[in-house]
Coordinates of C-alpha atoms and ligand atoms in Angstrom, one line a residue:
M1 CA 12.8 27.4 28.5
K2 CA 13.6 26.7 24.8
A3 CA 10.6 25.8 22.6
T4 CA 11.4 22.4 21.2
G5 CA 9.6 19.7 19.2
I6 CA 9.2 17.9 15.9
D7 CA 10.7 19.8 12.9
A8 CA 10.5 17.1 10.2
L9 CA 8.7 13.7 9.9
A10 CA 8.8 10.9 7.3
F11 CA 7.7 7.2 7.0
A12 CA 9.3 4.3 5.2
G13 CA 8.1 0.7 5.1
P14 CA 8.5 -2.5 3.2
R15 CA 7.3 -3.1 -0.4
G16 CA 4.8 -5.9 0.4
Y17 CA 1.5 -6.2 2.2
V18 CA -1.4 -8.6 2.7
E19 CA -5.1 -7.9 2.7
M20 CA -6.6 -8.6 6.1
A21 CA -9.8 -10.0 4.5
E22 CA -7.6 -12.7 2.7
L23 CA -5.7 -13.5 5.9
A24 CA -9.0 -13.9 7.8
Q25 CA -10.3 -16.3 5.1
A26 CA -7.1 -18.3 5.2
R27 CA -7.4 -18.6 9.0
G28 CA -11.1 -19.5 8.9
V29 CA -12.0 -16.3 10.8
D30 CA -15.0 -14.0 9.9
P31 CA -13.2 -11.1 8.0
A32 CA -15.4 -8.7 10.1
K33 CA -13.3 -9.6 13.1
Y34 CA -10.1 -8.2 11.5
L35 CA -11.7 -5.4 9.5
S36 CA -14.0 -3.9 12.1
G37 CA -13.2 -5.9 15.3
L38 CA -9.5 -4.9 15.1
G39 CA -10.0 -2.2 12.5
Q40 CA -7.2 -3.3 10.2
Q41 CA -7.4 -3.2 6.4
R42 CA -3.9 -4.3 5.3
M43 CA -0.6 -5.4 7.0
A44 CA 2.9 -4.5 5.8
I45 CA 5.2 -7.5 5.4
A46 CA 9.0 -7.3 5.2
T47 CA 11.1 -9.6 3.1
P48 CA 14.4 -11.0 4.6
C49 CA 16.2 -8.1 2.7
E50 CA 14.2 -5.4 4.5
D51 CA 15.1 -5.0 8.1
T52 CA 15.1 -2.5 10.9
V53 CA 18.2 -0.8 9.6
T54 CA 17.1 -0.5 6.0
M55 CA 13.7 1.0 6.9
A56 CA 15.3 3.4 9.4
V57 CA 17.8 4.6 6.9
E58 CA 15.1 5.2 4.3
A59 CA 12.9 7.1 6.7
G60 CA 15.8 9.1 8.0
A61 CA 17.0 10.1 4.6
R62 CA 13.5 11.0 3.6
A63 CA 13.0 13.3 6.6
L64 CA 16.3 15.0 6.0
Q65 CA 15.8 15.5 2.3
Q66 CA 12.1 16.4 2.3
F67 CA 12.6 19.0 5.0
D68 CA 15.9 20.3 3.7
V69 CA 17.9 19.4 6.9
D70 CA 21.7 19.2 6.4
P71 CA 23.0 15.9 7.9
A72 CA 25.9 18.0 9.4
E73 CA 23.3 19.7 11.7
I74 CA 22.4 16.4 13.4
G75 CA 24.2 16.1 16.8
T76 CA 22.2 13.2 18.3
L77 CA 20.9 10.1 16.6
I78 CA 18.6 7.8 18.5
V79 CA 16.9 4.7 17.0
G80 CA 14.1 3.3 19.1
T81 CA 13.4 -0.3 18.3
E82 CA 12.4 -3.6 19.9
T83 CA 13.5 -5.6 16.8
G84 CA 17.3 -4.8 16.8
V85 CA 19.6 -6.8 14.6
D86 CA 22.4 -7.5 17.1
H87 CA 22.5 -8.2 20.8
S88 CA 25.3 -5.6 21.2
K89 CA 25.7 -3.4 18.2
P90 CA 23.0 -0.7 17.9
V91 CA 20.9 -0.3 14.8
A92 CA 21.7 3.4 15.2
V93 CA 25.4 3.0 14.3
Y94 CA 24.6 1.3 11.0
V95 CA 22.2 4.2 10.3
H96 CA 24.8 6.7 11.3
E97 CA 27.2 5.4 8.6
L98 CA 24.5 4.9 5.9
L99 CA 23.1 8.5 6.4
G100 CA 26.6 10.0 6.4
L101 CA 26.3 11.7 9.8
D102 CA 29.2 13.5 11.5
T103 CA 31.5 11.5 13.8
R104 CA 30.7 14.1 16.6
C105 CA 27.1 12.9 16.5
R106 CA 26.1 11.0 19.7
T107 CA 24.5 7.8 18.6
F108 CA 22.6 5.1 20.5
E109 CA 19.6 2.7 20.4
T110 CA 16.7 2.7 22.9
K111 CA 14.6 -0.3 23.9
H112 CA 11.4 -0.4 25.8
A113 CA 9.0 -2.3 23.6
C114 CA 6.9 0.3 21.6
Y115 CA 8.0 3.1 23.9
G116 CA 11.6 3.4 22.6
A117 CA 11.1 6.3 20.2
M118 CA 9.1 8.4 22.6
A119 CA 11.9 7.9 25.1
G120 CA 14.3 9.1 22.4
L121 CA 12.1 12.1 21.6
T122 CA 11.8 13.3 25.2
A123 CA 15.6 12.7 25.8
S124 CA 16.3 14.8 22.6
M125 CA 14.1 17.6 23.7
D126 CA 15.9 17.6 27.1
W127 CA 19.3 17.6 25.3
I128 CA 18.2 20.7 23.3
A129 CA 16.6 22.5 26.3
S130 CA 19.7 22.0 28.4
G131 CA 21.8 23.9 25.9
R132 CA 24.1 21.0 25.2
A133 CA 22.9 20.7 21.6
R134 CA 24.6 24.0 20.8
G135 CA 22.2 24.8 18.0
R136 CA 22.3 21.3 16.5
K137 CA 19.3 19.0 15.9
A138 CA 18.5 15.4 16.9
L139 CA 17.3 12.6 14.6
V140 CA 15.0 10.1 16.3
I141 CA 14.0 7.1 14.3
A142 CA 11.4 4.5 15.3
S143 CA 11.9 1.3 13.3
D144 CA 10.3 -2.2 13.9
I145 CA 9.0 -5.4 12.4
A146 CA 6.1 -6.8 14.4
R147 CA 6.1 -10.6 14.3
Y148 CA 3.8 -12.8 16.5
G149 CA 4.0 -15.8 14.2
L150 CA 1.5 -17.7 12.0
N151 CA -1.8 -18.8 13.4
T152 CA -1.3 -16.9 16.7
P153 CA -3.9 -14.4 18.1
G154 CA -1.4 -11.6 17.5
E155 CA -0.9 -12.5 13.8
P156 CA -3.5 -10.0 12.5
T157 CA -1.8 -7.2 14.6
Q158 CA 1.6 -7.5 12.8
G159 CA 3.2 -4.9 10.5
A160 CA 6.5 -3.2 9.7
G161 CA 7.8 0.3 9.1
A162 CA 9.9 3.2 10.4
V163 CA 9.1 6.8 11.2
A164 CA 11.9 9.4 11.4
L165 CA 11.6 12.6 13.4
V166 CA 14.0 15.6 13.3
V167 CA 13.8 17.3 16.8
A168 CA 14.8 20.9 16.9
E169 CA 14.4 24.3 18.6
Q170 CA 11.7 26.4 16.9
P171 CA 10.3 23.3 15.2
R172 CA 8.2 23.6 12.0
L173 CA 5.5 21.0 12.9
L174 CA 4.8 20.3 16.5
R175 CA 5.9 22.2 19.7
F176 CA 5.8 20.4 23.1
D177 CA 4.9 21.9 26.4
P178 CA 7.6 20.6 28.8
M179 CA 5.4 21.2 31.8
R180 CA 2.7 18.8 30.4
I181 CA 4.7 15.6 29.8
G182 CA 3.8 12.8 32.2
D183 CA 5.4 9.4 32.7
Y184 CA 4.4 5.9 34.0
T185 CA 6.4 2.7 34.6
R186 CA 5.4 -0.6 36.0
Q187 CA 6.9 -4.1 35.6
V188 CA 4.2 -6.3 34.0
M189 CA 4.4 -9.4 31.7
D190 CA 2.0 -8.3 29.1
F191 CA 4.2 -8.6 26.0
W192 CA 7.9 -9.7 25.7
R193 CA 10.3 -11.4 23.4
P194 CA 12.9 -13.7 25.0
L195 CA 16.5 -13.6 23.5
Y196 CA 15.9 -17.0 21.8
S197 CA 12.8 -16.0 19.9
K198 CA 12.1 -14.0 16.7
Y199 CA 8.5 -13.9 17.7
A200 CA 6.8 -11.8 20.4
F201 CA 4.9 -13.5 23.2
A202 CA 1.8 -11.6 24.4
D203 CA -0.9 -12.0 27.1
G204 CA -3.1 -10.1 24.7
H205 CA -6.2 -9.2 26.8
Y206 CA -4.0 -8.4 29.8
S207 CA -1.8 -6.1 27.6
I208 CA -4.9 -4.1 26.7
R209 CA -5.7 -3.6 30.5
C210 CA -2.0 -2.6 31.1
Y211 CA -2.1 -0.1 28.3
L212 CA -5.3 1.6 29.7
E213 CA -3.9 1.7 33.2
A214 CA -0.7 3.3 31.9
L215 CA -2.8 5.9 30.0
A216 CA -4.5 6.9 33.3
G217 CA -1.1 7.0 35.2
A218 CA 0.8 9.0 32.6
R219 CA -2.0 11.5 32.1
A220 CA -2.3 12.0 35.9
D221 CA 1.4 12.7 36.0
A222 CA 1.2 15.2 33.0
L223 CA -1.7 17.1 34.7
A224 CA 0.0 17.0 38.1
G225 CA -3.2 18.2 39.8
R226 CA -4.0 20.9 37.2
E227 CA -7.3 21.2 35.3
S228 CA -8.0 18.8 32.5
V229 CA -7.5 20.3 29.0
F230 CA -9.4 17.5 27.3
D231 CA -12.2 19.7 25.9
E232 CA -9.6 22.0 24.2
L233 CA -7.8 19.2 22.4
A234 CA -8.1 19.3 18.6
A235 CA -6.8 15.7 18.2
C236 CA -5.9 12.8 20.5
L237 CA -3.2 10.5 19.2
Y238 CA -2.5 7.2 20.8
H239 CA -0.1 4.2 20.3
V240 CA -2.0 2.1 17.8
P241 CA -1.2 -1.7 18.0
F242 CA -4.5 -2.1 16.1
V243 CA -7.0 0.6 15.2
R244 CA -9.7 -0.5 17.6
M245 CA -7.2 0.0 20.5
A246 CA -7.3 3.8 19.8
W247 CA -11.1 3.6 20.3
K248 CA -10.6 1.9 23.7
A249 CA -7.9 4.4 24.6
H250 CA -10.2 7.4 23.7
H251 CA -13.0 5.8 25.7
R252 CA -10.8 5.7 28.8
H253 CA -9.4 9.2 28.1
F254 CA -13.0 10.5 27.9
E255 CA -13.9 8.8 31.2
L256 CA -10.8 10.2 32.9
A257 CA -11.6 13.7 31.7
A258 CA -15.2 13.4 32.9
D259 CA -14.1 11.6 36.1
D260 CA -17.0 9.2 35.5
T261 CA -17.7 5.8 34.0
L262 CA -19.2 5.9 30.5
D263 CA -22.6 4.2 30.4
P264 CA -23.8 3.2 26.9
E265 CA -27.4 3.5 28.3
H266 CA -26.8 7.2 29.0
H267 CA -27.4 8.2 25.4
E268 CA -26.5 11.9 25.6
T269 CA -23.0 11.2 27.1
W270 CA -22.4 8.2 24.8
Q271 CA -23.2 10.4 21.8
R272 CA -20.8 13.0 23.0
F273 CA -18.1 10.4 23.4
E274 CA -18.8 9.0 19.9
H275 CA -18.7 12.5 18.4
S276 CA -15.4 13.2 20.2
Y277 CA -13.9 10.0 18.8
R278 CA -15.1 10.8 15.2
Q279 CA -13.7 14.3 15.4
R280 CA -10.4 13.9 17.3
V281 CA -9.2 10.3 16.7
E282 CA -10.8 8.4 13.9
P283 CA -9.7 10.6 10.9
W284 CA -6.0 10.1 11.8
L285 CA -6.0 6.3 11.8
S286 CA -6.0 5.5 8.1
L287 CA -2.2 4.9 7.8
N288 CA -2.3 2.6 10.9
A289 CA -5.1 0.6 9.2
E290 CA -3.1 0.3 6.0
I291 CA 0.3 -0.6 7.6
G292 CA -0.5 -2.4 10.8
N293 CA 1.5 -2.3 14.1
I294 CA 4.9 -0.8 13.6
Y295 CA 5.5 -0.8 17.4
T296 CA 7.8 2.3 18.2
G297 CA 6.5 4.2 15.2
S298 CA 2.7 3.6 15.5
L299 CA 1.9 6.8 17.5
F300 CA 4.0 8.9 15.0
L301 CA 2.3 7.3 12.0
A302 CA -1.0 8.7 13.4
L303 CA 0.8 12.1 13.7
I304 CA 1.8 11.9 10.1
D305 CA -1.8 11.1 9.2
L306 CA -3.0 14.1 11.2
L307 CA -0.5 16.6 9.7
R308 CA -0.9 15.4 6.1
Q309 CA -4.6 16.2 6.3
A310 CA -4.4 19.3 8.6
D311 CA -5.9 22.6 7.5
A312 CA -5.1 26.0 8.9
T313 CA -7.7 25.6 11.7
L314 CA -5.5 23.1 13.4
E315 CA -2.5 25.5 13.6
G316 CA -2.0 26.8 17.1
Q317 CA -4.3 24.1 18.6
P318 CA -3.2 21.7 21.3
I319 CA -3.2 17.9 20.8
S320 CA -2.4 15.0 23.1
L321 CA 0.0 12.1 22.4
F322 CA 0.1 8.9 24.3
S323 CA 2.9 6.4 23.8
Y324 CA 2.7 2.9 25.4
G325 CA 5.5 0.3 25.5
S326 CA 4.7 -3.1 27.0
G327 CA 6.5 -4.3 30.0
C328 CA 5.6 -1.4 30.6
G329 CA 6.5 2.3 30.1
A330 CA 4.4 5.2 28.9
T331 CA 4.3 8.9 28.3
Y332 CA 1.3 11.3 27.9
C333 CA 2.0 14.8 26.6
I334 CA 0.4 17.9 25.2
A335 CA 1.8 19.6 22.2
E336 CA 0.8 22.4 19.8
V337 CA 0.6 22.3 16.1
V338 CA 2.9 25.1 14.9
N339 CA 1.7 27.9 12.6
G340 CA 2.8 27.0 9.1
A341 CA 2.7 23.2 9.7
V342 CA 0.1 22.7 7.0
A343 CA 2.5 23.9 4.3
W344 CA 4.3 20.5 4.6
H345 CA 1.5 18.2 3.4
A346 CA 3.3 17.0 0.3
Q347 CA 6.6 16.2 2.2
L348 CA 4.8 14.3 4.9
D349 CA 2.4 12.2 2.8
P350 CA 3.5 8.6 2.2
A351 CA 0.6 7.9 -0.2
E352 CA 2.9 7.5 -3.2
H353 CA 5.1 4.9 -1.4
L354 CA 2.0 3.0 -0.3
A355 CA 0.5 3.0 -3.8
A356 CA 3.7 1.4 -5.1
R357 CA 3.5 -1.6 -2.7
R358 CA 3.0 -5.1 -3.9
R359 CA 0.1 -7.3 -2.7
L360 CA 1.3 -10.7 -1.4
T361 CA -0.8 -13.8 -1.5
I362 CA -1.2 -15.6 1.9
G363 CA 1.1 -18.3 0.5
Q364 CA 3.9 -15.8 -0.3
Y365 CA 3.5 -14.1 3.1
E366 CA 3.8 -17.5 4.9
S367 CA 6.9 -18.4 2.8
L368 CA 8.5 -15.0 3.7
M369 CA 7.8 -15.6 7.4
H370 CA 9.6 -19.0 7.2
Q371 CA 12.6 -17.5 5.1
T372 CA 13.0 -14.7 7.6
E373 CA 13.7 -17.2 10.4
H374 CA 17.0 -18.1 8.7
A375 CA 17.9 -14.6 7.3
D376 CA 20.3 -13.7 10.1
R377 CA 22.6 -16.6 9.2
A378 CA 22.2 -16.4 5.4
E379 CA 25.6 -15.7 3.8
S380 CA 24.2 -14.1 0.7
L381 CA 20.7 -12.8 -0.1
D382 CA 19.6 -11.4 -3.4
P383 CA 17.0 -8.6 -3.2
S384 CA 16.0 -9.1 -6.8
S385 CA 14.7 -12.6 -5.9
Y386 CA 12.1 -10.6 -3.8
D387 CA 11.4 -8.2 -6.6
L388 CA 13.3 -5.4 -4.8
K389 CA 15.3 -2.8 -6.5
G390 CA 16.1 0.9 -6.2
G391 CA 16.9 0.9 -2.5
L392 CA 19.2 -0.2 0.4
Y393 CA 18.9 -3.8 1.4
Y394 CA 20.3 -6.4 3.8
V395 CA 22.3 -8.8 1.6
G396 CA 23.5 -11.4 4.1
T397 CA 25.9 -12.1 7.0
A398 CA 29.5 -13.0 6.1
E399 CA 32.2 -13.6 8.8
H400 CA 29.4 -12.9 11.4
Q401 CA 29.0 -9.3 10.0
R402 CA 25.8 -8.0 8.6
R403 CA 26.1 -6.5 5.1
Y404 CA 24.0 -3.8 3.5
A405 CA 24.1 -2.7 -0.2
R406 CA 22.2 -0.5 -2.6
R407 CA 20.6 -2.3 -5.4
Ligands
CAA501 N1 -17.2 -9.3 13.8 C1 -16.9 -8.1 14.3 N2 -16.1 -8.0 15.4 C2 -15.6 -9.1 16.0 C3 -15.9 -10.4 15.4 C4 -16.8 -10.4 14.3 N3 -17.1 -11.6 13.7 N4 -15.4 -11.3 16.2 C5 -14.7 -10.7 17.2 N5 -14.9 -9.3 17.0 C6 -14.3 -8.2 17.8 C7 -14.3 -8.6 19.3 O1 -15.5 -8.2 20.0 C8 -13.1 -7.7 19.8 O2 -13.5 -6.3 19.9 P1 -13.7 -5.6 21.4 O3 -12.4 -5.8 22.1 O4 -14.0 -4.2 21.1 O5 -14.8 -6.3 22.0 C9 -12.2 -7.7 18.7 O6 -12.9 -8.2 17.5 C10 -11.0 -8.7 18.9 O7 -11.6 -10.0 19.2 P2 -11.0 -10.9 20.4 O8 -10.7 -10.0 21.6 O9 -11.8 -12.1 20.5 O10 -9.6 -11.2 19.6 P3 -8.4 -12.2 20.1 O11 -8.7 -12.8 21.4 O12 -8.2 -13.1 19.0 O13 -7.2 -11.2 20.3 C11 -5.8 -9.3 20.6 C12 -7.1 -9.8 20.1 C13 -5.7 -9.6 22.1 C14 -5.7 -7.8 20.3 C15 -4.6 -10.1 19.9 O14 -4.7 -9.8 18.5 C16 -3.3 -9.9 20.4 O15 -2.8 -10.5 21.4 N6 -2.5 -8.9 19.8 C17 -1.1 -8.6 20.3 C18 -1.1 -7.8 21.6 C19 -1.6 -6.3 21.4 O16 -1.7 -5.8 20.3 N7 -1.9 -5.7 22.6 C20 -2.4 -4.3 22.6 C21 -2.0 -3.6 23.9 S1 -0.3 -3.8 24.2 C22 0.5 -2.6 23.1 O17 -0.2 -1.8 22.7 C23 1.9 -2.8 22.8 C24 2.0 -3.4 21.5 O18 2.1 -2.7 20.5 C25 2.1 -4.8 21.4

């Protein structure tokens, strides 16, 4: 069996953000609810000129350049998204052109709420393991804009961004164990977005229960009756719709491993759980807290956070990854941090990009939300009117065709 996994990783996101404390004040909510109840500090906000395509291209280009991957080596391109720009035409084919990929590159989009990129990752690893890749690599890009709408319970769990992953044989960052990948699917109405709506609908508290059930189901499939490896895991990464969800997920993960219910009155066990959370989960949630929910890319944002901080003690260690997509589909898997992965800190770290972002007032954010509603039909959009320059932008739809340009 070929060793496959993640060879390169990069994040790209919009230029604007709002402070969660300011949003809470504007909504008449105690800021502690957003900051500690949900665990969010800031939320990335896209202008009408920044969409799923532009973010995917930026993340893809960064992953290829920073890790010195020749675009000609890419034989499969998959964009996982639940915020596509066309009912028929995949985001991936715009990205294919804008990244200058080869015509022999198989290209498609995957949709299963936040699960689309994990579906792309596992499909890519299977493509390589089957031998059909013939030495080529896959580029999998998670790109999304989370929108629940103003004054909704989901509003503080929005965000926007893309994560690109190069998947290859003998990967430089993370190697997966194909015998420890487990899946779970069940039709549930926890979160969905009908064709007529730009905004997602969610049965929020039910969606949390569905997520936790999917974690149990996918983990059981990954273990397939074998011993739990929980105590050996150096890090546990989860899909992060909001930071506190990772706490809830780790709580359930801990219970599943112990095959027992956690009782806060049982101090010794509770302390072991809290210690485990502080060691294996909390340190890798800072990017999610800064950026918000990026749907398909949220799990991989936590992975970037882990790898940009990792020291040599992490190399060779197993970690777990859990991807959840509402509706619902999930995968739980075990992977190993590759020897030498810590040499890539600088290439992985999006700190410079985040430091260059612009803080938006709540009034500016609300105005952008309204303008975005009409952006798909706007004939001409000017990125400079949103203070955007030095990048690829969506500049309007003429003759029913979306246009992109570098400005
Ligand atoms: N100080 C500190 N904490 C406070 C507080 C205060 N003043 N007030 C409330 N809190 C805490 C609450 O106790 C709660 O924490 P716990 O769950 O740990 O008890 C937390 O803040 C949130 O409070 P509520 O549950 O009352 O918040 P809400 O009812 O307004 O909604 C939500 C929260 C359901 C997550 C909502 O934001 C939502 O619907 N979000 C979208 C759906 C979602 O993200 N689902 C996640 C699972 S599905 C998934 O993962 C796929 C995906 O990406 C969408």
